[in-house]
CSV table of C-alpha atoms in Angstrom, one decimal:
chain,number,residue,atom,x,y,z
A,1,MET,CA,-74.2,13.9,-38.1
A,2,LEU,CA,-76.7,16.5,-39.6
A,3,TYR,CA,-80.1,16.7,-38.2
A,4,ARG,CA,-83.4,18.0,-39.6
A,5,LYS,CA,-86.5,19.1,-37.7
A,6,MET,CA,-89.7,17.3,-37.8
A,7,PRO,CA,-92.3,20.0,-38.6
A,8,MET,CA,-95.2,19.0,-36.4
A,9,ASN,CA,-93.3,18.3,-33.2
A,10,GLY,CA,-89.9,19.9,-33.4
A,11,ASP,CA,-87.9,16.6,-33.0
A,12,GLU,CA,-84.4,16.9,-34.3
A,13,LEU,CA,-83.8,13.8,-36.2
A,14,SER,CA,-80.7,12.4,-37.8
A,15,ILE,CA,-80.9,12.8,-41.6
A,16,LEU,CA,-79.8,9.1,-41.7
A,17,GLY,CA,-82.1,6.5,-40.3
A,18,PHE,CA,-81.2,2.9,-39.7
A,19,GLY,CA,-83.6,0.7,-41.8
A,20,CYS,CA,-84.0,-2.8,-40.3
A,21,MET,CA,-85.4,-4.6,-43.4
A,22,ARG,CA,-82.1,-5.7,-44.8
A,23,LEU,CA,-80.1,-6.5,-41.6
A,24,ALA,CA,-76.8,-8.5,-41.7
A,25,SER,CA,-77.7,-12.0,-42.1
A,26,LYS,CA,-76.3,-15.5,-41.9
A,27,GLU,CA,-76.1,-17.9,-44.8
A,28,ASP,CA,-79.5,-19.5,-43.9
A,29,GLY,CA,-81.1,-16.0,-44.1
A,30,SER,CA,-81.6,-15.6,-40.4
A,31,ILE,CA,-80.4,-12.4,-38.7
A,32,ASP,CA,-76.7,-12.3,-37.7
A,33,GLU,CA,-77.7,-10.8,-34.4
A,34,GLU,CA,-74.2,-10.3,-33.0
A,35,ARG,CA,-73.1,-8.4,-36.1
A,36,ALA,CA,-76.3,-6.5,-36.7
A,37,THR,CA,-76.5,-5.4,-33.1
A,38,ARG,CA,-73.0,-4.1,-33.3
A,39,GLN,CA,-73.9,-2.2,-36.6
A,40,VAL,CA,-77.1,-0.6,-35.1
A,41,ARG,CA,-75.2,0.4,-31.9
A,42,ASP,CA,-72.2,1.8,-33.8
A,43,ALA,CA,-74.6,3.9,-35.9
A,44,ILE,CA,-76.5,5.2,-32.7
A,45,ASP,CA,-73.1,6.0,-31.0
A,46,GLN,CA,-72.3,8.2,-34.1
A,47,GLY,CA,-75.5,10.2,-34.0
A,48,VAL,CA,-78.3,8.1,-35.6
A,49,ASN,CA,-81.5,8.6,-33.7
A,50,TYR,CA,-84.2,7.2,-35.9
A,51,VAL,CA,-84.5,3.4,-36.3
A,52,ASP,CA,-87.2,1.9,-38.6
A,53,THR,CA,-88.6,-1.6,-38.6
A,54,ALA,CA,-91.9,-3.3,-39.4
A,55,TRP,CA,-94.0,-6.4,-38.5
A,56,PRO,CA,-93.1,-8.5,-41.6
A,57,TYR,CA,-89.3,-7.6,-41.9
A,58,HIS,CA,-87.0,-10.6,-41.8
A,59,MET,CA,-90.1,-12.8,-41.6
A,60,GLY,CA,-91.1,-11.3,-38.3
A,61,ALA,CA,-87.8,-11.4,-36.7
A,62,SER,CA,-86.7,-7.8,-37.1
A,63,GLU,CA,-88.9,-6.2,-34.3
A,64,PRO,CA,-87.8,-8.7,-31.6
A,65,PHE,CA,-84.2,-8.3,-32.7
A,66,LEU,CA,-84.5,-4.5,-32.5
A,67,GLY,CA,-86.0,-4.8,-29.0
A,68,ARG,CA,-83.0,-6.8,-27.9
A,69,ALA,CA,-80.4,-4.6,-29.8
A,70,LEU,CA,-81.8,-1.4,-28.0
A,71,ALA,CA,-81.1,-2.8,-24.6
A,72,ASP,CA,-78.4,-1.3,-22.2
A,73,GLY,CA,-79.6,2.2,-22.6
A,74,TYR,CA,-79.9,2.4,-26.4
A,75,ARG,CA,-83.7,2.7,-26.4
A,76,GLU,CA,-83.5,5.9,-24.7
A,77,LYS,CA,-81.2,7.3,-27.4
A,78,VAL,CA,-83.5,6.7,-30.4
A,79,LYS,CA,-86.9,7.2,-31.9
A,80,ILE,CA,-88.4,3.9,-32.9
A,81,ALA,CA,-90.6,3.7,-36.0
A,82,THR,CA,-92.7,0.5,-36.8
A,83,LYS,CA,-95.8,-0.1,-38.7
A,84,LEU,CA,-99.3,-1.5,-38.5
A,85,PRO,CA,-99.6,-4.4,-41.0
A,86,SER,CA,-102.5,-3.0,-42.8
A,87,TRP,CA,-103.1,-6.0,-45.1
A,88,LEU,CA,-103.8,-8.1,-42.1
A,89,ILE,CA,-106.5,-6.0,-40.6
A,90,GLU,CA,-110.0,-7.5,-40.7
A,91,LYS,CA,-111.7,-5.6,-37.9
A,92,ARG,CA,-111.0,-2.6,-35.6
A,93,GLU,CA,-109.8,-4.8,-32.7
A,94,ASP,CA,-107.0,-6.2,-34.9
A,95,MET,CA,-105.3,-2.8,-34.8
A,96,ASP,CA,-104.9,-2.9,-31.1
A,97,HIS,CA,-103.9,-6.4,-31.2
A,98,TYR,CA,-100.9,-5.9,-33.5
A,99,LEU,CA,-99.8,-2.7,-31.9
A,100,ASN,CA,-99.8,-4.3,-28.4
A,101,ALA,CA,-97.9,-7.3,-29.8
A,102,GLN,CA,-95.3,-4.8,-31.3
A,103,LEU,CA,-94.8,-3.1,-28.0
A,104,GLU,CA,-94.0,-6.3,-26.5
A,105,LYS,CA,-91.7,-7.4,-29.3
A,106,LEU,CA,-89.8,-4.1,-29.2
A,107,ASN,CA,-89.7,-4.2,-25.3
A,108,THR,CA,-91.0,-0.7,-25.0
A,109,ASP,CA,-94.1,1.1,-23.7
A,110,HIS,CA,-94.5,3.4,-26.7
A,111,ILE,CA,-93.7,3.7,-30.4
A,112,ASP,CA,-92.3,7.1,-31.2
A,113,TYR,CA,-93.4,7.1,-35.0
A,114,TYR,CA,-96.0,4.6,-35.8
A,115,LEU,CA,-97.0,4.1,-39.5
A,116,ILE,CA,-99.9,2.5,-41.3
A,117,HIS,CA,-97.9,0.2,-43.6
A,118,ALA,CA,-97.7,0.0,-47.3
A,119,LEU,CA,-100.9,2.0,-48.3
A,120,VAL,CA,-102.4,2.0,-51.6
A,121,GLY,CA,-105.7,3.6,-52.4
A,122,ASP,CA,-108.0,0.5,-51.9
A,123,LEU,CA,-106.1,-0.6,-48.7
A,124,TRP,CA,-106.5,2.9,-47.3
A,125,ASP,CA,-110.3,2.9,-48.0
A,126,THR,CA,-110.5,-0.5,-46.2
A,127,VAL,CA,-108.7,0.5,-43.0
A,128,GLU,CA,-110.4,3.8,-42.9
A,129,LYS,CA,-113.8,2.2,-42.9
A,130,LEU,CA,-112.6,-0.2,-40.2
A,131,GLY,CA,-111.8,2.8,-37.9
A,132,VAL,CA,-108.1,3.4,-38.4
A,133,ALA,CA,-108.6,7.1,-37.4
A,134,ASP,CA,-110.2,6.2,-34.1
A,135,PHE,CA,-107.5,3.7,-33.4
A,136,LEU,CA,-104.7,6.3,-34.1
A,137,ASP,CA,-106.5,8.9,-32.0
A,138,LYS,CA,-106.9,6.5,-29.0
A,139,ALA,CA,-103.5,5.1,-29.2
A,140,LYS,CA,-101.9,8.6,-29.2
A,141,ALA,CA,-104.1,9.6,-26.3
A,142,ASP,CA,-103.1,6.7,-24.2
A,143,GLY,CA,-99.4,7.0,-25.0
A,144,ARG,CA,-98.9,3.9,-27.0
A,145,ILE,CA,-97.9,5.9,-30.0
A,146,ILE,CA,-96.5,9.4,-30.0
A,147,ASN,CA,-96.7,10.4,-33.8
A,148,ALA,CA,-98.9,8.9,-36.5
A,149,GLY,CA,-98.0,8.5,-40.1
A,150,PHE,CA,-98.3,6.1,-43.1
A,151,SER,CA,-95.9,4.5,-45.6
A,152,PHE,CA,-97.1,4.6,-49.2
A,153,HIS,CA,-96.7,2.4,-52.2
A,154,GLY,CA,-99.6,3.3,-54.3
A,155,ALA,CA,-100.4,5.4,-57.5
A,156,SER,CA,-99.7,9.1,-57.4
A,157,GLU,CA,-103.4,10.0,-57.6
A,158,ASP,CA,-104.1,8.4,-54.1
A,159,PHE,CA,-101.4,10.0,-52.3
A,160,ASN,CA,-102.9,13.6,-51.8
A,161,ARG,CA,-106.2,12.2,-50.6
A,162,ILE,CA,-104.5,10.0,-48.1
A,163,VAL,CA,-102.5,13.0,-46.8
A,164,ASP,CA,-105.8,14.9,-46.4
A,165,ALA,CA,-107.7,12.1,-44.9
A,166,TYR,CA,-106.2,12.4,-41.4
A,167,ASP,CA,-104.2,14.7,-39.2
A,168,TRP,CA,-100.9,13.0,-39.8
A,169,ASP,CA,-97.6,13.9,-38.3
A,170,PHE,CA,-95.4,12.4,-41.1
A,171,CYS,CA,-95.4,10.0,-44.0
A,172,GLN,CA,-92.8,7.6,-45.6
A,173,ILE,CA,-92.4,7.5,-49.4
A,174,GLN,CA,-90.1,5.7,-51.9
A,175,TYR,CA,-87.8,8.4,-53.6
A,176,ASN,CA,-84.5,8.3,-55.5
A,177,TYR,CA,-83.3,9.7,-58.8
A,178,LEU,CA,-85.1,6.9,-60.7
A,179,ASP,CA,-88.4,7.5,-58.9
A,180,GLU,CA,-89.3,11.1,-59.3
A,181,LYS,CA,-92.4,10.3,-61.1
A,182,ASN,CA,-93.1,6.9,-59.6
A,183,GLN,CA,-95.6,6.3,-56.7
A,184,ALA,CA,-95.8,9.5,-54.6
A,185,GLY,CA,-92.8,11.0,-56.5
A,186,LYS,CA,-91.6,14.5,-56.3
A,187,ALA,CA,-95.0,16.0,-56.5
A,188,GLY,CA,-96.1,13.8,-53.5
A,189,LEU,CA,-92.8,15.0,-51.6
A,190,GLU,CA,-93.7,18.5,-52.1
A,191,TYR,CA,-97.4,18.2,-51.2
A,192,ALA,CA,-96.6,16.4,-48.0
A,193,ALA,CA,-94.2,19.2,-47.0
A,194,SER,CA,-96.6,21.9,-47.9
A,195,LYS,CA,-98.9,20.3,-45.3
A,196,ASP,CA,-96.1,20.4,-42.7
A,197,LEU,CA,-95.6,16.6,-42.7
A,198,GLY,CA,-92.2,15.3,-42.0
A,199,VAL,CA,-91.1,13.0,-44.9
A,200,ILE,CA,-89.1,9.8,-44.4
A,201,ILE,CA,-87.5,8.4,-47.5
A,202,MET,CA,-87.2,4.7,-48.1
A,203,GLU,CA,-85.4,3.0,-51.0
A,204,PRO,CA,-82.9,5.8,-51.7
A,205,LEU,CA,-80.6,3.2,-53.4
A,206,ARG,CA,-83.6,1.3,-54.8
A,207,GLY,CA,-82.7,-1.8,-52.8
A,208,GLY,CA,-79.1,-1.5,-53.7
A,209,SER,CA,-79.7,-1.6,-57.5
A,210,LEU,CA,-78.1,1.8,-57.9
A,211,THR,CA,-74.9,0.6,-56.3
A,212,LYS,CA,-74.5,-3.3,-56.5
A,213,THR,CA,-74.0,-3.5,-60.2
A,214,VAL,CA,-72.8,-0.3,-61.9
A,215,PRO,CA,-72.6,-0.5,-65.7
A,216,GLN,CA,-69.5,0.8,-67.4
A,217,ALA,CA,-71.6,3.3,-69.2
A,218,VAL,CA,-72.9,4.7,-65.9
A,219,GLU,CA,-69.4,4.6,-64.4
A,220,GLU,CA,-68.0,6.7,-67.2
A,221,ILE,CA,-70.6,9.4,-66.5
A,222,TRP,CA,-69.9,9.3,-62.7
A,223,ASP,CA,-66.1,9.6,-63.6
A,224,GLU,CA,-66.7,12.9,-65.3
A,225,ALA,CA,-67.5,14.6,-62.0
A,226,PRO,CA,-64.7,16.9,-60.7
A,227,ILE,CA,-65.5,15.6,-57.1
A,228,LYS,CA,-65.2,11.8,-57.1
A,229,ARG,CA,-68.0,10.1,-55.2
A,230,THR,CA,-69.2,6.5,-54.9
A,231,PRO,CA,-72.7,5.7,-56.7
A,232,ALA,CA,-74.1,5.3,-53.1
A,233,GLU,CA,-72.9,8.8,-52.1
A,234,TRP,CA,-74.3,10.4,-55.4
A,235,ALA,CA,-77.7,8.7,-54.7
A,236,LEU,CA,-77.9,9.8,-51.1
A,237,ARG,CA,-76.8,13.2,-51.7
A,238,TRP,CA,-79.4,13.6,-54.4
A,239,VAL,CA,-82.1,12.6,-52.0
A,240,TRP,CA,-80.8,14.8,-49.1
A,241,ASN,CA,-80.5,17.8,-51.6
A,242,HIS,CA,-84.1,18.1,-51.2
A,243,PRO,CA,-85.0,20.4,-48.2
A,244,GLU,CA,-88.4,18.8,-47.9
A,245,VAL,CA,-86.8,15.5,-46.8
A,246,THR,CA,-86.5,15.0,-43.1
A,247,VAL,CA,-84.9,11.5,-42.8
A,248,VAL,CA,-83.4,9.0,-45.3
A,249,LEU,CA,-83.6,5.4,-44.3
A,250,SER,CA,-80.7,3.1,-45.3
A,251,GLY,CA,-80.9,-0.7,-44.9
A,252,MET,CA,-77.2,-1.1,-43.8
A,253,SER,CA,-75.9,-4.7,-43.6
A,254,GLU,CA,-72.2,-4.1,-44.0
A,255,GLU,CA,-69.9,-2.2,-41.7
A,256,ALA,CA,-68.4,-0.3,-44.6
A,257,HIS,CA,-71.8,0.9,-45.6
A,258,VAL,CA,-72.5,2.1,-42.1
A,259,GLU,CA,-69.3,4.1,-42.0
A,260,GLU,CA,-69.8,5.5,-45.6
A,261,ASN,CA,-73.4,6.5,-44.9
A,262,LEU,CA,-72.4,8.2,-41.5
A,263,ARG,CA,-69.7,10.2,-43.3
A,264,ILE,CA,-72.1,11.4,-46.0
A,265,ALA,CA,-74.7,12.2,-43.4
A,266,GLY,CA,-72.4,14.6,-41.8
A,267,GLU,CA,-71.9,16.6,-45.0
A,268,ALA,CA,-75.1,16.4,-47.1
A,269,HIS,CA,-76.8,19.8,-46.6
A,270,PRO,CA,-80.0,20.6,-48.6
A,271,ASP,CA,-79.4,22.4,-51.9
A,272,SER,CA,-75.7,21.6,-51.7
A,273,LEU,CA,-75.4,20.0,-55.2
A,274,THR,CA,-74.5,22.3,-58.0
A,275,LYS,CA,-76.4,22.7,-61.1
A,276,GLU,CA,-73.8,20.8,-63.0
A,277,GLU,CA,-73.9,17.9,-60.6
A,278,MET,CA,-77.7,17.7,-60.9
A,279,GLN,CA,-77.4,17.5,-64.6
A,280,LEU,CA,-74.8,14.7,-64.1
A,281,VAL,CA,-77.2,12.6,-62.0
A,282,LYS,CA,-79.9,13.2,-64.6
A,283,ARG,CA,-77.7,11.7,-67.3
A,284,VAL,CA,-77.1,8.7,-65.2
A,285,GLU,CA,-80.8,8.3,-64.7
A,286,ASN,CA,-81.4,8.4,-68.4
A,287,LYS,CA,-78.6,5.8,-68.9
A,288,TYR,CA,-80.2,3.4,-66.3
A,289,ARG,CA,-83.5,3.7,-68.0
A,290,GLU,CA,-82.0,2.7,-71.3
A,291,LEU,CA,-80.4,-0.4,-69.6
A,292,MET,CA,-82.8,-1.7,-67.0
A,293,LYS,CA,-85.4,-4.3,-68.0
A,294,VAL,CA,-87.5,-4.4,-64.6
A,295,GLU,CA,-87.8,-1.8,-61.9
A,296,CYS,CA,-87.5,-4.2,-59.0
A,297,THR,CA,-86.2,-2.7,-55.7
A,298,GLY,CA,-85.6,-6.1,-54.0
A,299,CYS,CA,-88.1,-5.2,-51.2
A,300,GLN,CA,-89.3,-8.8,-50.8
A,301,TYR,CA,-92.9,-7.9,-50.4
A,302,CYS,CA,-93.8,-10.5,-53.1
A,303,MET,CA,-92.2,-13.2,-51.0
A,304,PRO,CA,-92.5,-16.0,-50.1
A,305,CYS,CA,-93.7,-17.3,-53.5
A,306,PRO,CA,-96.0,-20.3,-53.0
A,307,ALA,CA,-94.3,-22.1,-56.0
A,308,GLY,CA,-90.8,-21.5,-54.6
A,309,VAL,CA,-89.5,-18.8,-57.0
A,310,ASN,CA,-87.1,-16.4,-55.6
A,311,ILE,CA,-88.6,-13.4,-57.4
A,312,PRO,CA,-86.3,-10.6,-56.3
A,313,LEU,CA,-83.2,-12.6,-57.1
A,314,CYS,CA,-84.5,-13.7,-60.6
A,315,PHE,CA,-85.1,-10.0,-61.4
A,316,GLU,CA,-81.8,-9.0,-60.1
A,317,MET,CA,-80.1,-11.4,-62.4
A,318,TYR,CA,-82.4,-10.5,-65.3
A,319,ASN,CA,-81.2,-6.8,-64.9
A,320,ASN,CA,-77.6,-7.9,-64.6
A,321,LEU,CA,-77.9,-9.6,-68.0
A,322,TYR,CA,-78.3,-6.1,-69.5
A,323,LEU,CA,-76.2,-4.1,-67.0
A,324,GLU,CA,-73.1,-6.1,-66.8
A,325,GLY,CA,-72.3,-6.8,-70.5
A,326,ASP,CA,-71.2,-10.4,-69.8
A,327,PRO,CA,-74.1,-12.6,-70.7
A,328,ASP,CA,-72.3,-16.0,-70.2
A,329,THR,CA,-71.2,-15.0,-66.7
A,330,VAL,CA,-74.7,-13.8,-65.7
A,331,ARG,CA,-76.4,-17.0,-67.1
A,332,PHE,CA,-73.9,-19.1,-65.1
A,333,MET,CA,-74.5,-17.1,-61.9
A,334,TYR,CA,-78.2,-17.4,-62.5
A,335,ALA,CA,-77.8,-21.1,-62.5
A,336,ALA,CA,-75.5,-21.0,-59.4
A,337,ARG,CA,-77.5,-18.5,-57.3
A,338,VAL,CA,-81.1,-19.4,-58.3
A,339,GLY,CA,-80.3,-23.0,-58.6
A,340,GLY,CA,-79.0,-23.3,-55.0
A,341,ALA,CA,-75.3,-23.8,-55.5
A,342,VAL,CA,-74.8,-20.6,-53.6
A,343,GLY,CA,-77.2,-19.9,-50.7
A,344,THR,CA,-79.9,-22.0,-49.2
A,345,GLY,CA,-79.3,-25.0,-51.4
A,346,GLY,CA,-82.8,-25.1,-53.0
A,347,GLU,CA,-83.9,-24.4,-56.6
A,348,GLU,CA,-85.8,-21.1,-56.9
A,349,PHE,CA,-85.9,-20.8,-60.8
A,350,ALA,CA,-88.3,-18.5,-62.5
A,351,SER,CA,-89.7,-21.5,-64.5
A,352,LEU,CA,-91.3,-22.7,-61.2
A,353,CYS,CA,-93.9,-20.0,-61.6
A,354,VAL,CA,-97.4,-21.3,-61.9
A,355,GLN,CA,-99.0,-17.9,-62.8
A,356,CYS,CA,-101.1,-17.9,-59.6
A,357,GLY,CA,-100.9,-14.1,-59.4
A,358,GLN,CA,-100.6,-13.8,-55.7
A,359,CYS,CA,-97.5,-11.6,-56.2
A,360,LEU,CA,-99.3,-9.1,-58.2
A,361,GLU,CA,-101.2,-7.5,-55.4
A,362,LYS,CA,-98.2,-7.3,-53.1
A,363,CYS,CA,-95.7,-5.6,-55.4
A,364,PRO,CA,-95.2,-1.9,-54.5
A,365,GLN,CA,-93.8,-1.2,-57.9
A,366,HIS,CA,-96.8,-2.7,-59.7
A,367,ILE,CA,-94.6,-5.1,-61.8
A,368,ASP,CA,-96.4,-7.6,-64.0
A,369,ILE,CA,-94.3,-10.2,-62.2
A,370,PRO,CA,-95.6,-13.4,-63.9
A,371,ASN,CA,-94.9,-11.9,-67.4
A,372,VAL,CA,-91.4,-10.7,-66.4
A,373,LEU,CA,-90.7,-14.2,-65.0
A,374,ASP,CA,-91.6,-15.5,-68.5
A,375,SER,CA,-88.8,-13.3,-69.9
A,376,VAL,CA,-86.4,-14.5,-67.2
A,377,VAL,CA,-87.1,-18.0,-68.3
A,378,ASN,CA,-86.6,-17.2,-72.0
A,379,GLU,CA,-83.3,-15.4,-71.6
A,380,LEU,CA,-81.7,-16.9,-68.6
A,381,GLU,CA,-82.7,-20.6,-68.5
A,382,GLY,CA,-82.7,-22.5,-71.8
A,383,SER,CA,-81.9,-26.2,-72.5
A,384,ASP,CA,-78.4,-26.0,-70.8
A,385,LEU,CA,-79.7,-24.8,-67.5
A,386,GLU,CA,-79.3,-28.1,-65.7
A,387,GLN,CA,-75.8,-28.4,-67.1
A,388,ARG,CA,-74.8,-24.9,-65.8
A,389,ALA,CA,-76.5,-25.7,-62.5
A,390,ALA,CA,-74.4,-28.9,-62.1
A,391,MET,CA,-71.2,-27.1,-63.0
A,392,ALA,CA,-72.0,-24.4,-60.3
A,393,ARG,CA,-72.8,-27.0,-57.7
A,394,GLU,CA,-69.5,-28.8,-58.4
A,395,MET,CA,-67.5,-25.5,-58.5
A,396,PHE,CA,-68.9,-24.0,-55.3
A,397,LYS,CA,-68.7,-27.3,-53.5
A,398,GLN,CA,-64.9,-27.0,-53.8
A,399,VAL,CA,-64.8,-23.3,-52.4
């Protein structure tokens, strides 16, 4: 395992952090606690010392899970990061209420790295007026938190002013080879580093979209490389190639993912990719931009939908329609997965959308979700949807 130093305090942090937003889960969506605990502890045993969770992850179950997973001496081996649910704050007292509840959920007396969660410009203005600086100062003074930071999902023009608004220790931004100009982007990464902030990276694989479905046109570009790497390794090495990056979070839910990421994290030094390799990644980026219809990362912030639409799954299938080159299979799998033949059993079609707009303010990517769902309906549903759904239910009933 390679380690990088947190500029403000000198902590030597593993360059790979374990993200607890997409833990191993059972068919009903609940955390597979035995398996996820084993994965978390295995990663820690192999050098990971930064574990990230938050109040809403897994519908509130992630923090209590982590508190249990870090029993038996594992708490002392790691730095815990969790986040104040900023969108729920209505008054100054709420901040202490949530922090104290998180300490109890995590079964600890302090949070090593505490973030104000999912900031955009307007939300920062709100919590700033409610006294978040005073809250952070006092929580640091009394030892409930050690380091203060924020995670960011806003427009690039708001990032620098939030960095400058408080004496932060670190920040967390979305960054991957498709997001150099999205949200904080490369400019934000460099600005934060210039202020000696540690930088934690989320969504290095864009919610798995850079690895789950790799179009043939993209595979052909990767195959040109003299050194053969998986798409996940290319994406992670590209982020770790930036010396400004301190930790990269990966939401690992499969044992094979844990092992692959640990291997890469033992080799991925900054500035280690060649000029030719960086050009290859750029070509892959350009090819993805040609193919993708919606830039959803699957973060689930838009969920639950009050009308019952599975928005991330609808968008995943919509992208697959253009990435996989097999429209009949994708339309069948849309009917199967979104129609309930595979999964929880309930219908979650895009056509259930009632255009309420609640998802719009929640989306970190600022996607016009209702309009894109209209496109999903037009291209993936159609008059034979129920027939496809019935066939899928019959097929998967026999599996």
